[in-house]
Amino acid sequence: MTWFDLLFGAHGWAPLLLRGALTTALLAIAVVPFGFGGGLLLALLKSAPSRLVRVLCEGYTTFFRGIPDLLALFIVYFGLQALIDKLSHAFGDELHLELNAFVAGVIALSVVVAAYSSEVWISALKAIPPGQIEAARALGLDRRRVFMQVVLPQLGRVALPGLGNIWTILVKDTSLVSTLAVMDLLRAASEASKATARPLLFYTVAAAVYLVVSVLSGITQEYLERRANRGYV
Amino acid sequence: MGDFLGFLFNIDMLATWWPRILGGLQITVETVLLSCSLGFLLSYPICLARQSKSQLLSKLMLSYITFFRGTPLLCQLYLVYYGAGEIRPFLTSIGLWWFFRESFFCAVFSFTLNTAAYQAEILRGALTSVSRGQTEAARSMGLSPYRIARHVIWPQALLVALRPLGNELISIIKASALTAIVTLPDLMGVTRIIFARTFDFSIYLYCALIYLAMTEGIRRLWNVIERALSKHLALARGGGAFSAVAVMPPNEGAIDA
């Protein structure tokens, strides 16, 4: 069969690949609020008054930045699984909970992305001149308003390049959840190539889709950075 | 609490399985060292070709770099590992099947191509960070092109490239875990095998600690090396920050440290 029939013919694989690509996109987008938000929280907690909190947060970042992303995925997935098993034992066996692989993937990727992005947020927080915070405090703003109305609006601009890099890493890292039986783009390509014995074709198609997403992300990032910096020539 | 710690760290586990873990560690180290050094050797020619005056050559290298940096390494690994199986008759006819038959060589092959693309961009960023004026000054003083490269450009460029290259080494260590998916019994692969036999979660944490020791060790070693090599810069800055200013090419964040 020609490559065109294999993809778009009567029993073509394009629909499965498309659904896979949608799953990949959903996964990546679902991670953004938890991953980037968690990273910001971590960055703030790293300057908390309590030493214990600071050490714990530093340890978390060092751990998840120092181990392979695949291993982090497995640790979160099997760790959650074991935890859920223990819980359902404790509540008696009638409560049968099972971990959804997509949700586990979102949690695991968020854990990793939070660790990565906390470093970006920290350097962004450092870029805000302390004089601004002191001035805002002197004007009588409480700490919450200082953060929400003075610091936060400026953070995005400084953090944008770093967060953009993490986003491209995240898009590529979503391919790891294919090992947890989530039918993402790479998994769909694997299924197709196993059924047709044409791995070169289907993995090239998958790679092409990832490449398009990466290139488009790069262009969007450039646009956003220019937009965010338009007052700072 | 004791029960919880026992769930996390089962010591008996390590006593039984340490020879397997050590064997896996050896494969991981071999994969990383081979692909990183081969990638380093490849990266300079790629970087030169990327900046060559030939439009064809530089476009070709740009697409190479974009492809390997823009697609997941796992996808690249599948392309090489399963793709080689598909064109087996061809590979046999040119006498290369023995190479692509082994998942170890497939892994080293795809990691080398991948890291070469990243390292080429690091080198390009580092080389362009040395200002043109220095080359011009050196040439006007009558230095030969070799001496300009050897005594003016490279010492400065390599210092700039040092930190991102260290980050790249760390990323390859972390990425090497992917080989476990194509059945190579590296550290991650052995861990998966042991988990499948014992269903003991603690093996994953031991594995994580070993990876952590490697990546943290390299990070600290790199800090020491950088401090040693940039003493002159620290003095010039009045004994200020020791670290060299890392100039990175676009899209090359220092987040993999």
Coordinates of C-alpha atoms in Angstrom, one line a residue:
Chain A
M1 CA 0.0 0.0 0.0
T2 CA 1.2 3.5 -0.7
W3 CA 1.8 5.9 2.2
F4 CA -1.3 7.9 1.2
D5 CA -3.6 4.9 1.4
L6 CA -2.1 3.9 4.8
L7 CA -2.8 7.3 6.1
F8 CA -6.0 8.5 4.4
G9 CA -7.4 5.4 2.7
A10 CA -10.6 3.6 3.7
H11 CA -8.8 2.0 6.7
G12 CA -6.3 4.8 7.0
W13 CA -4.6 5.6 10.3
A14 CA -4.8 9.4 10.0
P15 CA -7.9 9.6 12.3
L16 CA -6.2 7.7 15.1
L17 CA -3.1 9.8 14.7
L18 CA -5.2 13.0 14.8
R19 CA -6.9 11.8 18.0
G20 CA -3.5 11.1 19.4
A21 CA -2.3 14.6 18.5
L22 CA -5.4 16.0 20.2
T23 CA -4.6 14.0 23.4
T24 CA -1.0 15.2 23.3
A25 CA -2.2 18.8 22.9
L26 CA -4.8 18.5 25.7
L27 CA -2.2 16.9 28.0
A28 CA 0.3 19.7 27.4
I29 CA -2.3 22.4 27.9
A30 CA -3.7 20.7 31.0
V31 CA -0.2 20.7 32.6
V32 CA 0.4 24.5 32.1
P33 CA -1.8 25.8 35.0
F34 CA -0.7 23.2 37.5
G35 CA 2.9 23.1 36.4
F36 CA 3.6 26.8 36.0
G37 CA 1.3 27.7 38.9
G38 CA 3.0 25.1 41.1
G39 CA 6.3 26.4 40.1
L40 CA 5.4 30.0 41.1
L41 CA 4.1 28.6 44.5
L42 CA 7.4 26.8 45.0
A43 CA 9.4 29.9 44.1
L44 CA 7.5 31.9 46.7
L45 CA 7.8 29.1 49.3
K46 CA 11.6 29.0 48.8
S47 CA 11.8 32.5 50.4
A48 CA 9.4 31.5 53.2
P49 CA 10.4 32.4 56.8
S50 CA 10.3 28.8 57.9
R51 CA 13.6 27.0 57.2
L52 CA 11.9 23.6 57.0
V53 CA 9.7 24.8 54.2
R54 CA 12.6 26.3 52.3
V55 CA 14.7 23.1 52.6
L56 CA 11.7 20.9 51.6
C57 CA 11.1 23.0 48.5
E58 CA 14.8 23.1 47.5
G59 CA 14.9 19.3 48.0
Y60 CA 11.8 18.9 45.8
T61 CA 13.3 20.9 43.0
T62 CA 16.7 19.2 43.2
F63 CA 15.1 15.8 43.2
F64 CA 12.8 16.2 40.2
R65 CA 15.3 18.2 38.2
G66 CA 18.0 15.6 38.9
I67 CA 16.2 12.5 37.9
P68 CA 15.1 11.4 34.4
D69 CA 11.6 12.7 33.5
L70 CA 10.6 9.1 32.6
L71 CA 11.6 8.0 36.1
A72 CA 9.6 10.9 37.6
L73 CA 6.6 9.8 35.6
F74 CA 6.9 6.2 36.9
I75 CA 7.5 7.3 40.5
V76 CA 4.4 9.5 40.5
Y77 CA 2.3 6.9 38.6
F78 CA 3.3 3.8 40.6
G79 CA 3.5 5.9 43.8
L80 CA -0.1 7.2 43.4
Q81 CA -1.2 3.7 42.4
A82 CA 0.3 2.2 45.5
L83 CA -1.1 5.0 47.7
I84 CA -4.6 4.4 46.2
D85 CA -4.3 0.7 46.8
K86 CA -3.4 1.3 50.4
L87 CA -6.3 3.7 50.8
S88 CA -8.8 1.4 49.3
H89 CA -7.5 -1.4 51.6
A90 CA -8.0 0.8 54.6
F91 CA -11.5 1.6 53.5
G92 CA -12.4 -2.0 52.8
D93 CA -12.2 -3.5 49.4
E94 CA -15.6 -2.4 48.2
L95 CA -14.1 1.0 47.3
H96 CA -12.3 0.1 44.2
L97 CA -10.4 3.1 42.8
E98 CA -8.3 3.0 39.7
L99 CA -5.9 5.6 38.5
N100 CA -6.7 7.1 35.1
A101 CA -3.5 7.1 33.0
F102 CA -4.3 10.5 31.5
V103 CA -4.8 12.1 34.9
A104 CA -1.7 10.4 36.2
G105 CA 0.2 11.8 33.2
V106 CA -1.0 15.3 33.9
I107 CA -0.1 15.0 37.6
A108 CA 3.4 13.6 36.8
L109 CA 4.2 16.1 34.2
S110 CA 3.0 18.9 36.4
V111 CA 5.3 17.7 39.2
V112 CA 8.3 17.9 36.8
V113 CA 7.3 21.2 35.2
A114 CA 6.7 22.8 38.6
A115 CA 10.3 21.9 39.6
Y116 CA 11.7 23.2 36.3
S117 CA 9.7 26.4 36.3
S118 CA 10.3 27.3 39.9
E119 CA 13.8 28.3 38.9
V120 CA 12.5 30.6 36.2
W121 CA 10.1 32.2 38.6
I122 CA 12.8 32.8 41.1
S123 CA 15.0 34.6 38.7
A124 CA 11.9 36.6 37.6
L125 CA 11.1 37.5 41.2
K126 CA 14.7 38.7 41.7
A127 CA 14.4 40.9 38.6
I128 CA 11.7 43.1 40.3
P129 CA 13.6 45.9 42.1
P130 CA 13.1 45.7 45.8
G131 CA 12.5 49.5 45.8
Q132 CA 9.2 48.9 44.1
I133 CA 8.0 46.6 46.9
E134 CA 9.2 49.0 49.6
A135 CA 7.5 51.9 47.8
A136 CA 4.2 49.9 47.6
R137 CA 4.5 48.9 51.3
A138 CA 5.1 52.6 52.2
L139 CA 2.0 53.5 50.3
G140 CA 0.1 51.3 52.7
L141 CA -0.6 48.3 50.4
D142 CA -0.8 45.0 52.3
R143 CA 1.4 42.1 51.3
R144 CA -1.2 40.4 49.2
R145 CA -1.9 43.5 47.1
V146 CA 1.8 44.2 46.7
F147 CA 2.2 40.8 45.2
M148 CA -1.0 40.8 43.1
Q149 CA -0.8 44.4 41.8
V150 CA 2.9 45.3 41.8
V151 CA 4.9 42.1 41.5
L152 CA 2.7 39.7 39.5
P153 CA 1.9 41.9 36.5
Q154 CA 5.6 42.4 35.9
L155 CA 6.6 38.7 36.4
G156 CA 5.2 37.4 33.2
R157 CA 7.4 39.6 31.0
V158 CA 10.6 38.5 32.7
A159 CA 9.6 34.8 33.0
L160 CA 8.4 34.5 29.4
P161 CA 11.6 33.3 27.7
G162 CA 12.2 30.7 30.4
L163 CA 8.6 29.5 30.5
G164 CA 8.6 29.3 26.7
N165 CA 11.6 26.9 26.9
I166 CA 9.9 24.8 29.4
W167 CA 6.7 24.7 27.3
T168 CA 8.7 23.2 24.3
I169 CA 10.3 20.7 26.7
L170 CA 6.8 19.9 28.0
V171 CA 5.4 19.2 24.5
K172 CA 8.2 16.8 23.9
D173 CA 7.9 15.2 27.3
T174 CA 4.2 14.4 26.7
S175 CA 5.5 11.6 24.5
L176 CA 6.7 9.8 27.7
V177 CA 3.1 9.1 28.8
S178 CA 2.8 6.8 25.8
T179 CA 4.6 4.3 28.1
L180 CA 1.6 4.5 30.5
A181 CA -0.8 3.3 27.8
V182 CA -2.2 6.8 27.1
M183 CA -3.2 7.0 23.5
D184 CA -1.2 10.1 22.7
L185 CA 0.4 10.9 19.3
L186 CA 3.5 8.7 19.8
R187 CA 1.4 5.8 21.0
A188 CA -0.9 6.1 18.1
A189 CA 2.1 6.0 15.7
S190 CA 3.3 2.9 17.6
E191 CA 0.0 1.2 17.2
A192 CA -0.2 2.1 13.5
S193 CA 3.4 0.9 12.8
K194 CA 2.8 -2.4 14.7
A195 CA -0.3 -3.1 12.7
T196 CA 1.1 -2.2 9.3
A197 CA 4.9 -3.0 9.8
R198 CA 5.7 0.5 8.5
P199 CA 7.4 2.2 11.5
L200 CA 9.4 4.6 9.3
L201 CA 6.3 6.1 7.8
F202 CA 4.3 6.5 11.0
Y203 CA 7.1 7.7 13.3
T204 CA 8.1 10.2 10.6
V205 CA 4.5 11.5 10.6
A206 CA 4.5 11.8 14.4
A207 CA 7.9 13.5 14.3
A208 CA 6.6 16.0 11.7
V209 CA 3.6 16.8 13.9
Y210 CA 5.8 17.4 16.9
L211 CA 8.1 19.5 14.8
V212 CA 5.2 21.7 13.5
V213 CA 4.1 22.3 17.1
S214 CA 7.6 23.1 18.2
V215 CA 8.2 25.6 15.4
L216 CA 4.8 27.2 15.9
S217 CA 5.5 27.5 19.7
G218 CA 8.8 29.1 18.9
I219 CA 7.1 31.7 16.6
T220 CA 4.3 32.3 19.2
Q221 CA 6.9 32.8 21.9
E222 CA 8.8 35.3 19.8
Y223 CA 5.6 37.2 19.2
L224 CA 4.6 37.2 22.8
E225 CA 8.1 38.3 23.9
R226 CA 8.1 41.2 21.5
R227 CA 4.6 42.2 22.7
A228 CA 5.5 42.0 26.3
N229 CA 8.7 44.1 25.8
R230 CA 7.1 46.7 23.6
G231 CA 7.3 49.3 26.4
Y232 CA 11.0 48.4 27.1
V233 CA 12.9 49.3 24.0
Chain B
M1 CA 5.9 6.1 60.3
G2 CA 8.2 3.1 60.4
D3 CA 5.8 1.3 58.2
F4 CA 5.8 4.2 55.7
L5 CA 9.6 4.4 55.6
G6 CA 9.7 0.6 55.0
F7 CA 7.4 1.1 52.1
L8 CA 9.7 3.8 50.7
F9 CA 13.1 2.2 51.4
N10 CA 13.2 -1.5 51.6
I11 CA 16.9 -2.3 52.4
D12 CA 16.6 -6.1 51.7
M13 CA 15.8 -5.1 48.2
L14 CA 19.2 -3.6 47.7
A15 CA 21.0 -6.5 49.2
T16 CA 19.4 -8.9 46.7
W17 CA 19.5 -6.9 43.6
W18 CA 22.7 -4.8 43.7
P19 CA 24.7 -6.8 41.1
R20 CA 21.9 -6.2 38.5
I21 CA 21.7 -2.5 39.5
L22 CA 25.4 -2.1 39.1
G23 CA 25.3 -3.8 35.6
G24 CA 22.5 -1.4 34.6
L25 CA 24.5 1.6 35.8
Q26 CA 27.4 0.4 33.7
I27 CA 25.3 0.4 30.6
T28 CA 23.9 3.8 31.4
V29 CA 27.4 5.3 31.9
E30 CA 28.6 3.7 28.6
T31 CA 25.7 5.0 26.7
V32 CA 26.1 8.6 28.0
L33 CA 29.9 8.8 27.6
L34 CA 29.9 7.3 24.1
S35 CA 27.1 9.5 22.8
C36 CA 28.2 12.7 24.5
S37 CA 31.8 12.4 23.2
L38 CA 30.8 11.4 19.7
G39 CA 28.2 14.2 19.7
F40 CA 30.9 16.7 20.8
L41 CA 33.2 15.6 17.9
L42 CA 30.2 15.9 15.5
S43 CA 29.1 19.3 16.8
Y44 CA 31.9 21.4 15.5
P45 CA 31.6 20.4 11.9
I46 CA 27.9 20.9 12.1
C47 CA 28.4 24.3 13.6
L48 CA 30.8 25.2 10.8
A49 CA 28.4 23.9 8.2
R50 CA 25.6 25.9 9.8
Q51 CA 27.6 29.1 9.4
S52 CA 29.0 28.2 6.0
K53 CA 28.5 30.6 3.0
S54 CA 26.9 27.8 1.0
Q55 CA 23.2 28.4 1.3
L56 CA 22.4 24.7 0.7
L57 CA 24.8 23.5 3.4
S58 CA 23.6 26.0 6.0
K59 CA 19.9 25.4 5.3
L60 CA 20.5 21.6 5.5
M61 CA 22.2 21.9 8.9
L62 CA 19.5 24.3 10.1
S63 CA 16.9 21.7 9.3
Y64 CA 19.0 19.0 11.0
I65 CA 19.2 21.0 14.1
T66 CA 15.6 22.0 14.1
F67 CA 14.4 18.4 13.6
F68 CA 16.5 17.0 16.4
R69 CA 15.7 19.8 18.8
G70 CA 12.0 20.0 17.9
T71 CA 10.9 16.4 18.2
P72 CA 10.9 14.1 21.2
L73 CA 14.0 12.0 21.7
L74 CA 11.8 9.0 22.3
C75 CA 10.3 9.5 18.8
Q76 CA 13.8 9.7 17.3
L77 CA 14.8 6.6 19.2
Y78 CA 11.8 4.7 17.8
L79 CA 12.6 5.9 14.3
V80 CA 16.1 4.5 14.5
Y81 CA 15.3 1.3 16.4
Y82 CA 12.0 0.2 14.6
G83 CA 12.9 2.0 11.4
A84 CA 16.1 0.0 11.1
G85 CA 14.1 -3.2 11.4
E86 CA 11.9 -2.1 8.4
I87 CA 14.9 -1.5 6.1
R88 CA 16.7 -4.6 7.3
P89 CA 17.4 -6.1 3.8
F90 CA 19.0 -2.8 2.8
L91 CA 21.1 -2.5 5.9
T92 CA 22.2 -6.1 5.5
S93 CA 23.2 -5.4 1.9
I94 CA 25.4 -2.5 2.9
G95 CA 26.8 -4.5 5.9
L96 CA 25.4 -2.3 8.7
W97 CA 22.7 -4.6 10.1
W98 CA 25.0 -5.9 12.9
F99 CA 25.1 -2.3 14.2
F100 CA 21.3 -1.5 14.1
R101 CA 20.4 -4.9 15.4
E102 CA 21.6 -4.0 18.8
S103 CA 19.4 -1.7 20.9
F104 CA 22.6 -0.4 22.5
F105 CA 24.0 0.9 19.2
C106 CA 20.6 2.3 18.2
A107 CA 20.4 4.2 21.4
V108 CA 24.0 5.5 21.1
F109 CA 23.3 6.4 17.4
S110 CA 20.2 8.4 18.1
F111 CA 21.5 10.1 21.2
T112 CA 24.7 11.1 19.4
L113 CA 22.7 12.7 16.6
N114 CA 20.4 14.4 19.1
T115 CA 23.1 15.8 21.4
A116 CA 25.3 16.9 18.4
A117 CA 22.4 19.2 17.3
Y118 CA 22.2 20.7 20.8
Q119 CA 26.0 21.0 21.2
A120 CA 26.4 22.6 17.8
E121 CA 24.0 25.4 18.8
I122 CA 25.8 25.8 22.1
L123 CA 29.1 26.1 20.2
R124 CA 27.6 28.6 17.8
G125 CA 26.3 30.7 20.6
A126 CA 29.7 30.6 22.4
L127 CA 31.7 31.4 19.2
T128 CA 29.5 34.3 18.3
S129 CA 29.8 35.6 21.9
V130 CA 33.5 36.4 21.3
S131 CA 33.2 39.8 19.6
R132 CA 34.3 40.3 16.0
G133 CA 36.7 43.1 17.0
Q134 CA 38.9 40.5 18.7
T135 CA 39.4 38.5 15.5
E136 CA 40.0 41.7 13.6
A137 CA 42.5 42.9 16.2
A138 CA 44.3 39.6 16.2
R139 CA 44.5 39.6 12.4
S140 CA 45.8 43.1 12.3
M141 CA 48.6 42.0 14.7
G142 CA 49.6 39.4 12.1
L143 CA 48.4 36.3 13.8
S144 CA 47.7 33.3 11.6
P145 CA 44.1 31.9 11.5
Y146 CA 45.2 28.9 13.5
R147 CA 46.7 31.1 16.2
I148 CA 43.7 33.3 16.3
A149 CA 41.5 30.3 16.9
R150 CA 43.9 28.6 19.3
H151 CA 44.9 31.6 21.4
V152 CA 42.1 34.2 21.0
I153 CA 38.7 32.6 20.1
W154 CA 38.6 29.1 21.6
P155 CA 39.8 29.9 25.2
Q156 CA 37.0 32.5 25.5
A157 CA 34.4 30.5 23.7
L158 CA 34.9 27.3 25.5
L159 CA 34.6 29.1 28.9
V160 CA 31.2 30.4 27.7
A161 CA 30.2 27.0 26.4
L162 CA 31.2 25.2 29.5
R163 CA 28.0 25.6 31.5
P164 CA 25.6 24.8 28.8
L165 CA 27.7 21.8 27.8
G166 CA 27.5 20.6 31.4
N167 CA 23.7 21.0 31.2
E168 CA 23.7 19.0 28.0
L169 CA 25.7 16.2 29.7
I170 CA 23.1 16.2 32.5
S171 CA 20.2 16.1 30.0
I172 CA 21.8 13.1 28.2
I173 CA 22.2 11.3 31.5
K174 CA 18.5 11.9 32.2
A175 CA 17.5 11.1 28.6
S176 CA 19.5 7.8 28.7
A177 CA 16.6 6.3 30.8
L178 CA 14.6 6.2 27.5
T179 CA 16.7 3.3 26.3
A180 CA 14.9 1.1 28.8
I181 CA 11.8 1.4 26.6
V182 CA 13.7 -0.2 23.7
T183 CA 14.6 -3.1 26.0
L184 CA 18.1 -2.1 26.9
P185 CA 18.9 -3.2 30.5
D186 CA 20.4 0.1 31.6
L187 CA 19.8 1.5 35.1
M188 CA 16.2 2.4 34.3
G189 CA 15.6 -0.9 32.4
V190 CA 17.0 -3.0 35.3
T191 CA 14.8 -1.0 37.6
R192 CA 11.7 -1.8 35.6
I193 CA 12.6 -5.5 35.5
I194 CA 13.1 -5.6 39.2
F195 CA 9.8 -3.8 39.8
A196 CA 8.0 -6.2 37.5
R197 CA 9.5 -9.2 39.6
T198 CA 8.9 -7.8 43.1
F199 CA 6.3 -5.1 42.8
D200 CA 8.4 -3.3 45.4
F201 CA 8.1 0.5 44.9
S202 CA 11.3 1.3 46.7
I203 CA 13.4 0.2 43.8
Y204 CA 12.3 3.3 41.9
L205 CA 13.4 5.5 44.7
Y206 CA 16.8 3.8 44.8
C207 CA 17.1 4.3 41.1
A208 CA 16.2 7.9 41.5
L209 CA 18.9 8.4 44.1
I210 CA 21.5 6.9 41.8
Y211 CA 20.5 9.2 39.0
L212 CA 20.4 12.1 41.4
A213 CA 23.9 11.4 42.6
M214 CA 25.2 11.4 39.0
T215 CA 23.5 14.6 38.0
E216 CA 24.2 16.5 41.2
G217 CA 27.8 15.3 41.2
I218 CA 28.3 16.6 37.7
R219 CA 26.6 19.9 38.5
R220 CA 29.0 20.4 41.5
L221 CA 32.0 19.3 39.5
W222 CA 31.1 21.8 36.8
N223 CA 30.9 24.6 39.4
V224 CA 34.4 23.7 40.6
I225 CA 35.8 23.6 37.0
E226 CA 34.1 26.8 36.1
R227 CA 35.4 28.6 39.2
A228 CA 38.9 27.3 38.5
L229 CA 38.9 28.4 34.8
S230 CA 37.4 31.8 35.3
K231 CA 39.6 33.1 38.1
H232 CA 41.0 35.8 35.8
L233 CA 37.5 37.1 35.1
A234 CA 36.6 37.2 38.8
L235 CA 39.7 39.3 39.5
A236 CA 38.8 41.6 36.6
R237 CA 35.4 42.1 38.2
G238 CA 37.0 43.1 41.5
G239 CA 36.5 39.7 43.0
G240 CA 32.8 39.7 42.3
A241 CA 30.8 36.7 41.1
F242 CA 32.9 33.8 40.0
S243 CA 30.6 32.5 37.3
A244 CA 31.3 33.3 33.7
V245 CA 28.5 35.1 31.9
A246 CA 26.8 32.4 29.8
V247 CA 25.6 33.6 26.5
M248 CA 23.1 31.1 25.2
P249 CA 21.6 30.8 21.7
P250 CA 17.9 31.4 21.6
N251 CA 15.7 28.6 23.0
E252 CA 18.6 27.3 25.0
G253 CA 17.5 27.8 28.6
A254 CA 19.7 26.8 31.5
I255 CA 16.9 24.9 33.0
D256 CA 18.3 21.4 32.6
A257 CA 20.9 21.9 35.3

